[in-house]
Amino acid sequence: MNYSPAKMVSRAGLWSRLSLQAVAGAGGFARAQWDEVHHAAAVIGTVLFTAARPRYWARAARTAFARQVLAIGVEPIWFVGVLAAFVGISVVVQLTFWAGEAGQSQMLGPLLVTVVARELGPVLINLVLIVRSGSTMTTELGVLKISGEVDALEAQGGDAFLHLVMPRVLGLAVSTFCLTIIFILVALASGFLFAAWTGQGSRNLLLFADTVSGAVQPKDILNILAKSILPAFFASASCCSGGLGVGESITQIPQATQRALTRSVVGLFIISAVVSLLTYL
């Protein structure tokens, strides 16, 4: 098959344009994601700086924060408890069985801390709250923005950041940490009770508690704290930015919610991986 020089040049030019378009598209996507991350970091920094100053905690801000903690951290506590019970039964029983089979019963404590406390607890709770509360957060703020209530609040002398953003960001972070602790305790307790009931583990509660507590190190506490709070800060800041960043059409709200949830989930796993590397390597 013969190709003329003109056709070869034309085809080369076409591939060159397609390559440039692909590179430009990837660069634009990366730039947009970087802008979103940079904006979320700015929101987190502003929230922490503002929250540390008591004069910004007016009655309306305190009330909004209490409502967020109630909605995010208290209402789903039964769901978290049931989830923790099932996870505890699955994980603790399996670890107890295989540690006993391998003759490494003394490793049960470190294994439980590694699997349940270090990894599963913070990640699962963040996922639950991102899906449950992050989507609600973005939708609520998007509706408030489109309906003009945000502008009305500012026209009346109110600060939208203090009344809408700061309570949500802090509420999600505090709720995530508290629910993570509850999840870990319920998972360990349910796993111990089920293992003792089925005869697959020791029935000595003090021995079980001593094994687990002896495996907890200061860096494990820092790990749980960081993996609980940092992804929650990022998720709440992304969801607030996504909700308040919608235009004038209500059809933009589902798109903004989807983008915010995607960023939050990706950020969760990236932050968790980075925290693990910094803590244990």
Backbone as numpy.savetxt, mean C-alpha at the origin, in Angstrom:
# Nx Ny Nz CAx CAy CAz Cx Cy Cz
14.34 -12.34 -54.99 13.49 -11.16 -54.99 14.38 -9.92 -54.99
14.13 -8.99 -55.88 14.96 -7.80 -56.00 14.23 -6.59 -55.46
14.96 -5.77 -54.76 14.44 -4.52 -54.23 15.21 -3.38 -54.85
14.49 -2.38 -55.26 15.17 -1.21 -55.79 15.74 -0.40 -54.65
16.78 0.39 -54.92 17.34 1.24 -53.85 16.30 2.18 -53.26
15.38 2.66 -54.07 14.37 3.60 -53.56 13.46 2.92 -52.55
13.05 1.64 -52.87 12.20 0.92 -51.93 12.92 0.60 -50.63
14.20 0.26 -50.75 14.97 -0.05 -49.55 15.11 1.19 -48.67
15.36 2.32 -49.27 15.47 3.57 -48.50 14.14 3.92 -47.85
13.03 3.71 -48.60 11.70 4.00 -48.06 11.38 3.11 -46.87
11.71 1.82 -47.02 11.42 0.90 -45.92 12.30 1.21 -44.70
13.55 1.56 -44.93 14.42 1.93 -43.82 13.91 3.17 -43.12
13.41 4.11 -43.91 12.85 5.32 -43.30 11.62 5.03 -42.48
10.78 4.08 -42.96 9.58 3.70 -42.20 9.94 3.07 -40.87
10.90 2.13 -40.87 11.33 1.51 -39.62 11.95 2.53 -38.69
12.67 3.48 -39.26 13.29 4.51 -38.42 12.23 5.37 -37.74
11.17 5.74 -38.48 10.10 6.55 -37.89 9.35 5.77 -36.82
9.09 4.47 -37.11 8.40 3.64 -36.11 9.23 3.50 -34.84
10.54 3.33 -35.00 11.42 3.21 -33.84 11.43 4.49 -33.03
11.50 5.61 -33.74 11.50 6.89 -33.03 10.18 7.12 -32.30
9.07 6.71 -32.93 7.77 6.87 -32.27 7.68 5.98 -31.03
8.21 4.75 -31.13 8.18 3.85 -29.98 9.03 4.41 -28.84
10.21 4.91 -29.17 11.07 5.48 -28.15 10.43 6.72 -27.52
9.80 7.54 -28.38 9.15 8.75 -27.86 7.98 8.38 -26.95
7.21 7.34 -27.35 6.10 6.91 -26.51 6.56 6.37 -25.17
7.62 5.55 -25.19 8.15 5.03 -23.94 8.71 6.15 -23.07
9.37 7.09 -23.70 9.91 8.22 -22.93 8.81 9.08 -22.33
7.73 9.29 -23.11 6.62 10.07 -22.58 5.94 9.37 -21.42
5.78 8.05 -21.53 5.17 7.28 -20.44 6.05 7.34 -19.19
7.36 7.15 -19.37 8.28 7.20 -18.22 8.27 8.59 -17.58
8.22 9.63 -18.41 8.20 10.99 -17.88 6.91 11.25 -17.10
5.79 10.75 -17.62 4.51 10.93 -16.92 4.52 10.22 -15.57
5.06 8.98 -15.55 5.11 8.25 -14.29 6.04 8.93 -13.29
7.16 9.45 -13.77 8.08 10.16 -12.88 7.42 11.40 -12.31
6.67 12.11 -13.13 5.97 13.31 -12.63 4.96 12.93 -11.55
4.27 11.80 -11.74 3.30 11.36 -10.73 4.00 11.00 -9.43
5.12 10.29 -9.53 5.88 9.91 -8.33 6.42 11.16 -7.63
6.93 12.09 -8.41 7.45 13.33 -7.84 6.35 14.12 -7.14
5.18 14.16 -7.75 4.06 14.88 -7.14 3.60 14.19 -5.86
3.55 12.85 -5.88 3.16 12.12 -4.67 4.16 12.36 -3.54
5.45 12.39 -3.87 6.46 12.66 -2.84 6.30 14.07 -2.27
5.95 15.02 -3.12 5.72 16.38 -2.64 4.51 16.45 -1.72
3.47 15.70 -2.05 2.27 15.66 -1.20 2.61 15.05 0.16
3.37 13.97 0.16 3.74 13.31 1.42 4.57 14.25 2.28
5.55 14.91 1.68 6.38 15.84 2.44 5.57 16.98 3.02
4.65 17.51 2.24 3.81 18.61 2.74 2.90 18.14 3.86
2.36 16.93 3.74 1.50 16.39 4.79 2.27 16.24 6.09
3.46 15.66 6.03 4.26 15.45 7.23 4.67 16.78 7.86
5.06 17.74 7.03 5.45 19.05 7.55 4.27 19.75 8.20
3.11 19.68 7.56 1.92 20.34 8.09 1.41 19.66 9.34
1.40 18.33 9.34 0.86 17.59 10.48 1.70 17.79 11.74
2.97 18.13 11.57 3.84 18.33 12.73 3.62 19.68 13.41
2.79 20.51 12.83 2.53 21.84 13.39 1.11 21.88 13.96
0.98 21.99 15.28 -0.35 21.89 15.92 -1.35 22.93 15.43
-0.88 24.08 14.98 -1.83 25.14 14.60 -2.65 24.78 13.37
-2.21 23.77 12.62 -2.97 23.36 11.46 -4.04 22.32 11.81
-4.00 21.84 13.04 -4.99 20.85 13.45 -6.22 21.53 14.04
-6.95 22.21 13.18 -8.20 22.82 13.62 -9.24 21.73 13.86
-10.37 22.14 14.40 -11.41 21.16 14.74 -11.88 20.40 13.51
-12.03 21.11 12.39 -12.49 20.44 11.16 -11.48 19.41 10.68
-10.19 19.72 10.79 -9.15 18.77 10.37 -9.14 17.55 11.29
-9.29 17.76 12.59 -9.31 16.63 13.52 -10.52 15.74 13.28
-11.66 16.37 13.01 -12.87 15.59 12.74 -12.72 14.77 11.45
-12.16 15.39 10.43 -11.96 14.67 9.16 -10.98 13.51 9.34
-9.93 13.72 10.12 -8.97 12.65 10.37 -9.62 11.49 11.12
-10.42 11.80 12.14 -11.11 10.75 12.91 -12.06 9.96 12.01
-12.74 10.63 11.11 -13.65 9.94 10.21 -12.89 9.01 9.27
-11.73 9.44 8.81 -10.94 8.60 7.92 -10.43 7.36 8.65
-9.96 7.52 9.87 -9.49 6.37 10.65 -10.64 5.41 10.91
-11.82 5.94 11.20 -12.98 5.09 11.45 -13.35 4.30 10.18
-13.36 4.99 9.04 -13.77 4.34 7.79 -12.71 3.38 7.27
-11.44 3.75 7.40 -10.36 2.94 6.81 -9.87 1.87 7.78
-9.71 2.24 9.06 -9.06 1.34 10.00 -9.96 0.56 10.92
-11.19 1.02 11.14 -12.07 0.36 12.10 -13.13 -0.50 11.40
-13.76 0.03 10.37 -14.84 -0.70 9.70 -14.38 -2.04 9.12
-13.18 -2.14 8.52 -12.79 -3.44 7.95 -12.09 -4.38 8.91
-12.15 -4.11 10.22 -11.37 -4.89 11.16 -11.83 -6.35 11.21
-13.14 -6.57 11.03 -13.63 -7.96 11.05 -13.15 -8.72 9.81
-13.15 -8.05 8.68 -12.65 -8.69 7.47 -11.17 -9.03 7.61
-10.40 -8.10 8.16 -8.97 -8.33 8.38 -8.76 -9.49 9.34
-9.58 -9.57 10.38 -9.45 -10.66 11.34 -9.72 -12.02 10.70
-10.76 -12.10 9.88 -11.06 -13.37 9.21 -9.95 -13.73 8.23
-9.48 -12.76 7.48 -8.39 -13.01 6.54 -7.14 -13.48 7.28
-6.83 -12.84 8.39 -5.66 -13.23 9.17 -5.80 -14.64 9.72
-7.01 -15.00 10.13 -7.22 -16.35 10.67 -6.96 -17.41 9.61
-7.47 -17.21 8.41 -7.24 -18.18 7.34 -5.77 -18.23 6.94
-5.14 -17.08 6.86 -3.72 -17.05 6.51 -2.89 -17.72 7.61
-3.23 -17.43 8.86 -2.50 -18.02 9.97 -2.61 -19.53 9.99
-3.82 -20.03 9.76 -4.01 -21.48 9.74 -3.19 -22.12 8.62
-3.23 -21.51 7.45 -2.51 -22.07 6.30 -1.00 -22.04 6.51
-0.48 -20.87 6.88 0.97 -20.68 6.96 1.56 -21.39 8.18
0.99 -21.16 9.35 1.57 -21.70 10.57 1.52 -23.22 10.58
0.40 -23.79 10.13 0.31 -25.24 10.12 1.33 -25.84 9.15
1.47 -25.24 7.98 2.45 -25.75 7.01 3.87 -25.64 7.55
4.20 -24.49 8.12 5.55 -24.32 8.66 5.81 -25.26 9.82
4.80 -25.45 10.67 4.97 -26.37 11.80 5.21 -27.79 11.31
4.44 -28.21 10.30 4.57 -29.57 9.79 5.94 -29.79 9.15
6.34 -28.88 8.25 7.59 -29.09 7.54 8.81 -28.88 8.43
8.71 -27.97 9.40 9.82 -27.82 10.34 9.99 -29.08 11.18
8.84 -29.66 11.57 8.93 -30.91 12.33 9.45 -32.06 11.49
9.03 -32.13 10.22 9.50 -33.19 9.34 11.01 -33.08 9.10
11.49 -31.86 9.02 12.92 -31.66 8.77 13.75 -31.70 10.05
13.08 -31.86 11.18 13.81 -31.88 12.45 14.40 -30.53 12.82
13.73 -29.45 12.35 14.21 -28.10 12.60 13.14 -27.29 13.34
12.60 -27.86 14.38 11.54 -27.18 15.12 12.01 -25.85 15.71
13.31 -25.73 15.99 13.83 -24.48 16.54 13.78 -23.35 15.53
13.58 -23.70 14.23 13.50 -22.67 13.19 12.08 -22.15 12.99
11.13 -22.68 13.75 9.74 -22.27 13.56 9.56 -20.78 13.82
10.14 -20.27 14.89 10.00 -18.85 15.21 10.52 -17.95 14.11
11.79 -18.11 13.68 12.29 -17.28 12.58 11.48 -17.40 11.30
10.98 -18.61 10.99 10.18 -18.78 9.79 8.85 -18.04 9.89
8.23 -18.10 11.05 6.96 -17.39 11.24 7.16 -15.88 11.12
8.20 -15.38 11.74 8.47 -13.94 11.67 8.75 -13.52 10.23
9.50 -14.36 9.51 9.85 -14.02 8.13 8.63 -14.01 7.22
7.82 -15.06 7.30 6.71 -15.20 6.37 5.53 -14.31 6.74
5.10 -14.37 7.99 3.88 -13.68 8.40 4.15 -12.21 8.72
5.14 -11.95 9.57 5.35 -10.59 10.04 6.08 -9.71 9.03
7.16 -10.23 8.47 7.95 -9.40 7.56 7.27 -9.15 6.23
6.65 -10.18 5.67 6.19 -10.09 4.29 4.67 -10.07 4.15
3.99 -11.14 4.57 2.57 -11.27 4.28 1.74 -10.18 4.95
2.02 -9.89 6.20 1.21 -8.92 6.92 1.16 -7.56 6.26
2.30 -6.88 6.12 2.27 -5.54 5.51 1.76 -5.53 4.08
2.15 -6.53 3.28 1.75 -6.52 1.87 0.25 -6.76 1.72
-0.29 -7.75 2.42 -1.71 -8.06 2.29 -2.58 -6.92 2.79
-2.23 -6.34 3.92 -3.03 -5.23 4.46 -2.98 -4.03 3.53
-1.82 -3.71 2.99 -1.74 -2.61 2.04 -2.58 -2.89 0.81
-2.53 -4.12 0.30 -3.35 -4.46 -0.86 -4.84 -4.31 -0.57
-5.26 -4.80 0.59 -6.67 -4.71 0.96 -7.12 -3.25 1.04
-6.33 -2.42 1.69 -6.73 -1.03 1.88 -6.58 -0.21 0.59
-5.62 -0.57 -0.25 -5.51 0.13 -1.54 -6.76 -0.12 -2.38
-7.17 -1.38 -2.47 -8.35 -1.72 -3.26 -9.61 -1.16 -2.62
-9.71 -1.29 -1.31 -10.95 -0.90 -0.63 -11.06 0.61 -0.45
-10.00 1.23 0.05 -10.06 2.65 0.40 -9.46 3.56 -0.66
-8.44 3.06 -1.38 -7.82 3.91 -2.39 -8.78 4.27 -3.50
-9.55 3.30 -3.97 -10.52 3.58 -5.03 -11.59 4.55 -4.53
-12.05 4.34 -3.29 -13.06 5.24 -2.72 -12.51 6.65 -2.58
-11.27 6.75 -2.16 -10.64 8.05 -1.97 -10.56 8.82 -3.29
-10.11 8.15 -4.33 -9.99 8.81 -5.63 -11.35 9.23 -6.16
-12.32 8.34 -6.04 -13.66 8.65 -6.55 -14.30 9.81 -5.79
-14.20 9.78 -4.47 -14.78 10.87 -3.67 -14.20 12.22 -4.03
-12.88 12.28 -4.09 -12.24 13.56 -4.40 -12.54 14.00 -5.83
-12.63 13.03 -6.76 -12.98 13.37 -8.13 -14.37 13.96 -8.23
-15.32 13.37 -7.51 -16.69 13.90 -7.51 -16.72 15.29 -6.88
-16.00 15.48 -5.77 -15.96 16.80 -5.14 -15.35 17.84 -6.07
-14.33 17.45 -6.82 -13.69 18.38 -7.75 -14.63 18.76 -8.88
-15.29 17.78 -9.48 -16.15 18.05 -10.62 -17.40 18.82 -10.20
-17.93 18.50 -9.04 -19.15 19.18 -8.57 -18.91 20.60 -8.11
-17.65 21.00 -7.98 -17.33 22.36 -7.58 -17.24 22.57 -6.09
-17.35 21.49 -5.31 -17.30 21.65 -3.85 -15.91 22.01 -3.36
-14.88 21.58 -4.08 -13.52 21.97 -3.69 -13.33 23.47 -3.86
-13.79 24.01 -4.99 -13.70 25.46 -5.21 -14.56 26.22 -4.21
-15.73 25.66 -3.87 -16.60 26.32 -2.90 -15.94 26.36 -1.52
-15.26 25.27 -1.16 -14.56 25.24 0.12 -13.47 26.30 0.19
-12.71 26.42 -0.87 -11.65 27.43 -0.89 -12.22 28.84 -0.95
-13.37 29.01 -1.62 -13.99 30.34 -1.68 -14.50 30.79 -0.32
-14.84 29.82 0.53 -15.31 30.15 1.88 -14.17 30.33 2.87
-12.94 30.27 2.39 -11.78 30.47 3.26 -11.19 29.20 3.80
-11.72 28.06 3.40 -11.17 26.79 3.85 -9.98 26.36 3.02
-9.17 25.49 3.59 -8.00 24.95 2.90 -8.30 23.52 2.48
-8.39 23.30 1.17 -8.72 21.97 0.67 -7.67 20.94 1.07
-6.42 21.36 1.15 -5.37 20.42 1.52 -5.55 19.95 2.96
-5.85 20.87 3.87 -6.00 20.51 5.27 -7.27 19.70 5.52
-8.32 19.97 4.78 -9.59 19.32 5.03 -9.79 18.04 4.23
-9.12 17.93 3.08 -9.38 16.79 2.20 -8.19 15.85 2.04
-7.00 16.42 1.91 -5.83 15.59 1.59 -5.14 15.08 2.86
-4.76 15.98 3.76 -4.01 15.57 4.95 -4.73 14.51 5.78
-6.02 14.64 6.08 -6.69 13.58 6.86 -6.68 12.22 6.17
-6.82 12.22 4.85 -6.84 10.95 4.13 -5.46 10.29 4.10
-4.43 11.07 3.86 -3.08 10.51 3.81 -2.67 9.96 5.18
-2.87 10.73 6.22 -2.51 10.27 7.56 -3.43 9.15 8.03
-4.71 9.23 7.68 -5.65 8.20 8.10 -5.31 6.84 7.51
-4.93 6.81 6.23 -4.57 5.54 5.61 -3.28 4.98 6.20
-2.30 5.85 6.46 -1.02 5.38 7.02 -1.21 4.81 8.42
-1.91 5.52 9.28 -2.13 5.05 10.65 -2.97 3.77 10.65
-4.00 3.73 9.83 -4.87 2.55 9.78 -4.11 1.33 9.27
-3.26 1.53 8.27 -2.50 0.41 7.72 -1.57 -0.20 8.77
-0.89 0.65 9.50 0.02 0.13 10.52 -0.74 -0.63 11.61
-1.83 -0.05 12.10 -2.60 -0.71 13.16 -3.20 -2.03 12.69
-3.75 -2.05 11.47 -4.32 -3.29 10.96 -3.26 -4.33 10.67
-2.06 -3.90 10.31 -0.97 -4.86 10.10 -0.61 -5.56 11.40
-0.53 -4.81 12.49 -0.23 -5.42 13.81 -1.34 -6.39 14.20
-2.60 -5.99 13.98 -3.71 -6.88 14.30 -3.65 -8.14 13.44
-3.35 -7.98 12.16 -3.25 -9.12 11.26 -2.20 -10.10 11.73
-1.02 -9.61 12.09 0.07 -10.48 12.52 -0.31 -11.24 13.79
-0.86 -10.55 14.76 -1.23 -11.20 16.03 -2.32 -12.25 15.82
-3.35 -11.91 15.05 -4.45 -12.85 14.82 -3.96 -14.05 14.01
-3.10 -13.81 13.02 -2.59 -14.91 12.20 -1.78 -15.89 13.05
-0.91 -15.37 13.89 -0.10 -16.25 14.74 -0.97 -16.99 15.75
-1.93 -16.28 16.37 -2.78 -16.91 17.37 -3.66 -18.00 16.75
-4.26 -17.70 15.60 -5.14 -18.69 14.96 -4.33 -19.90 14.48
-3.14 -19.65 13.96 -2.30 -20.76 13.54 -1.90 -21.66 14.69
-1.55 -21.04 15.83 -1.18 -21.84 17.01 -2.36 -22.67 17.49
-3.53 -22.05 17.59 -4.70 -22.76 18.09 -5.09 -23.92 17.18
-5.04 -23.70 15.88 -5.41 -24.77 14.96 -4.39 -25.90 14.99
-3.11 -25.54 15.03 -2.06 -26.56 15.08 -2.16 -27.38 16.36
-2.43 -26.70 17.49 -2.58 -27.43 18.75 -3.81 -28.31 18.74
-4.89 -27.83 18.13 -6.14 -28.60 18.09 -6.02 -29.86 17.24
-5.29 -29.76 16.14 -5.12 -30.91 15.25 -3.94 -31.78 15.63
-3.17 -31.37 16.65 -2.03 -32.16 17.09 -0.80 -32.04 16.22
-0.75 -31.04 15.35 0.41 -30.86 14.49 1.46 -29.95 15.09
1.16 -29.33 16.21 2.11 -28.42 16.84 2.04 -28.53 18.34
2.93 -27.80 18.98 2.97 -27.81 20.44 1.74 -27.12 21.02
1.27 -27.61 22.16 0.15 -26.98 22.84 0.61 -26.05 23.95
1.90 -25.86 24.04 2.46 -24.97 25.04 2.48 -23.54 24.49
1.54 -22.72 24.92 1.43 -21.36 24.41 2.66 -20.53 24.78
3.17 -20.71 25.99 4.34 -19.94 26.41 5.57 -20.29 25.57
5.71 -21.58 25.25 6.83 -21.98 24.40 6.69 -21.40 23.00
5.48 -21.42 22.47 5.23 -20.85 21.14 5.52 -19.35 21.13
5.02 -18.64 22.14 5.25 -17.19 22.22 6.72 -16.88 22.41
7.40 -17.69 23.19 8.83 -17.45 23.41 9.63 -17.70 22.13
9.23 -18.71 21.37 9.92 -19.00 20.11 9.76 -17.86 19.12
8.54 -17.34 19.03 8.28 -16.25 18.08 8.95 -14.96 18.54
8.77 -14.61 19.81 9.35 -13.35 20.31 10.87 -13.38 20.27
11.45 -14.56 20.47 12.90 -14.66 20.42 13.46 -14.46 19.02
12.61 -14.68 18.01 13.05 -14.51 16.63 12.91 -13.09 16.14
12.18 -12.25 16.88 11.97 -10.86 16.47 13.18 -10.02 16.86
13.74 -9.34 15.89 14.88 -8.47 16.11 14.47 -7.02 15.88
15.26 -6.07 16.37 14.91 -4.65 16.14 14.71 -4.30 14.67
15.51 -4.90 13.79 15.35 -4.59 12.37 14.03 -5.14 11.82
13.48 -6.18 12.45 12.17 -6.68 12.02 11.08 -5.66 12.34
11.19 -5.03 13.49 10.21 -4.00 13.86 10.29 -2.82 12.90
11.50 -2.41 12.57 11.67 -1.32 11.60 11.13 -1.73 10.23
11.34 -2.98 9.88 10.86 -3.48 8.59 9.33 -3.43 8.52
8.67 -3.90 9.58 7.21 -3.88 9.60 6.69 -2.44 9.56
7.33 -1.57 10.32 6.91 -0.17 10.35 7.04 0.47 8.97
8.18 0.26 8.33 8.42 0.87 7.02 7.51 0.29 5.95
7.37 -1.05 5.94 6.55 -1.68 4.91 5.06 -1.39 5.09
4.66 -1.02 6.29 3.26 -0.67 6.51 2.98 0.77 6.12
3.82 1.68 6.58 3.53 3.11 6.46 3.92 3.69 5.11
5.12 3.36 4.62 5.60 4.00 3.39 4.70 3.71 2.18
4.33 2.44 1.91 3.41 2.22 0.79 2.05 2.89 0.99
1.59 2.96 2.25 0.31 3.62 2.52 0.40 5.11 2.24
1.50 5.73 2.62 1.70 7.15 2.29 1.66 7.35 0.78
2.41 6.52 0.06 2.48 6.69 -1.39 1.12 6.45 -2.03
0.41 5.40 -1.60 -0.89 5.09 -2.19 -1.90 6.20 -1.94
-1.96 6.69 -0.71 -2.93 7.74 -0.40 -2.61 9.04 -1.13
-1.32 9.38 -1.22 -0.94 10.59 -1.96 -1.27 10.45 -3.44
-1.03 9.27 -4.02 -1.35 9.04 -5.43 -2.85 9.11 -5.68
-3.64 8.52 -4.77 -5.09 8.53 -4.94 -5.67 9.93 -4.77
-5.14 10.69 -3.82 -5.61 12.07 -3.64 -5.25 12.92 -4.86
-4.04 12.76 -5.36 -3.63 13.51 -6.55 -4.46 13.13 -7.75
-4.73 11.82 -7.88 -5.54 11.38 -9.00 -6.96 11.91 -8.93
-7.57 11.92 -7.75 -8.93 12.43 -7.61 -9.04 13.91 -7.86
-8.12 14.68 -7.30 -8.17 16.14 -7.46 -7.64 16.58 -8.82
-7.03 15.66 -9.56 -6.48 16.02 -10.86 -7.40 15.78 -12.03
-8.63 15.33 -11.78 -9.56 15.08 -12.88 -10.01 16.41 -13.48
-10.48 16.34 -14.72 -10.95 17.54 -15.39 -12.39 17.85 -15.06
-13.16 18.20 -16.08 -14.55 18.61 -15.86 -15.55 17.52 -16.20
-15.08 16.38 -16.69 -15.98 15.29 -17.08 -15.95 14.18 -16.05
-17.13 13.69 -15.70 -17.21 12.62 -14.71 -16.68 11.30 -15.26
-16.60 11.19 -16.58 -16.06 9.97 -17.18 -14.57 9.82 -16.93
-13.90 10.87 -16.48 -12.47 10.79 -16.19 -12.19 10.13 -14.84
-13.21 10.03 -14.00 -13.00 9.49 -12.65 -12.59 8.02 -12.69
-13.28 7.14 -13.44 -12.81 5.73 -13.49 -11.39 5.60 -14.02
-11.03 6.40 -15.00 -9.68 6.34 -15.54 -8.66 6.79 -14.50
-8.98 7.87 -13.79 -8.08 8.36 -12.74 -7.95 7.33 -11.62
-9.05 6.68 -11.27 -9.02 5.65 -10.23 -8.15 4.47 -10.64
-8.31 4.03 -11.88 -7.51 2.91 -12.37 -6.02 3.24 -12.36
-5.67 4.43 -12.82 -4.26 4.83 -12.83 -3.71 4.92 -11.41
-4.49 5.49 -10.50 -4.03 5.64 -9.12 -3.83 4.28 -8.45
-4.76 3.36 -8.67 -4.62 2.03 -8.08 -3.44 1.28 -8.66
-3.23 1.42 -9.97 -2.08 0.76 -10.59 -0.77 1.28 -10.02
-0.65 2.60 -9.92 0.56 3.19 -9.33 0.74 2.74 -7.89
-0.35 2.67 -7.16 -0.26 2.30 -5.75 0.22 0.87 -5.57
-0.32 -0.06 -6.37 0.07 -1.46 -6.26 1.52 -1.65 -6.69
1.90 -1.03 -7.80 3.29 -1.12 -8.25 4.22 -0.51 -7.21
3.83 0.64 -6.67 4.64 1.28 -5.63 4.77 0.43 -4.40
3.70 -0.29 -4.04 3.73 -1.17 -2.88 4.83 -2.22 -3.01
4.88 -2.90 -4.14 5.87 -3.97 -4.30 7.29 -3.41 -4.45
7.42 -2.28 -5.10 8.75 -1.68 -5.23 9.26 -1.24 -3.88
8.43 -0.54 -3.11 8.84 -0.07 -1.79 9.15 -1.25 -0.88
8.33 -2.30 -0.92 8.57 -3.47 -0.07 9.90 -4.13 -0.42
10.18 -4.24 -1.71 11.45 -4.85 -2.12 12.64 -4.00 -1.68
12.53 -2.69 -1.83 13.63 -1.81 -1.45 13.86 -1.85 0.07
12.78 -1.85 0.85 12.89 -1.91 2.30 13.56 -3.22 2.73
13.18 -4.33 2.11 13.80 -5.61 2.44 15.29 -5.59 2.13
15.64 -5.04 0.98 17.07 -4.98 0.61 17.86 -4.11 1.58
17.29 -2.97 1.95 18.01 -2.07 2.86 18.08 -2.62 4.28
17.07 -3.42 4.66 17.00 -3.90 6.04 17.83 -5.15 6.27
17.82 -6.07 5.31 18.41 -7.38 5.56 19.66 -7.69 4.75
20.09 -6.79 3.88 21.31 -7.04 3.14 22.45 -6.20 3.66
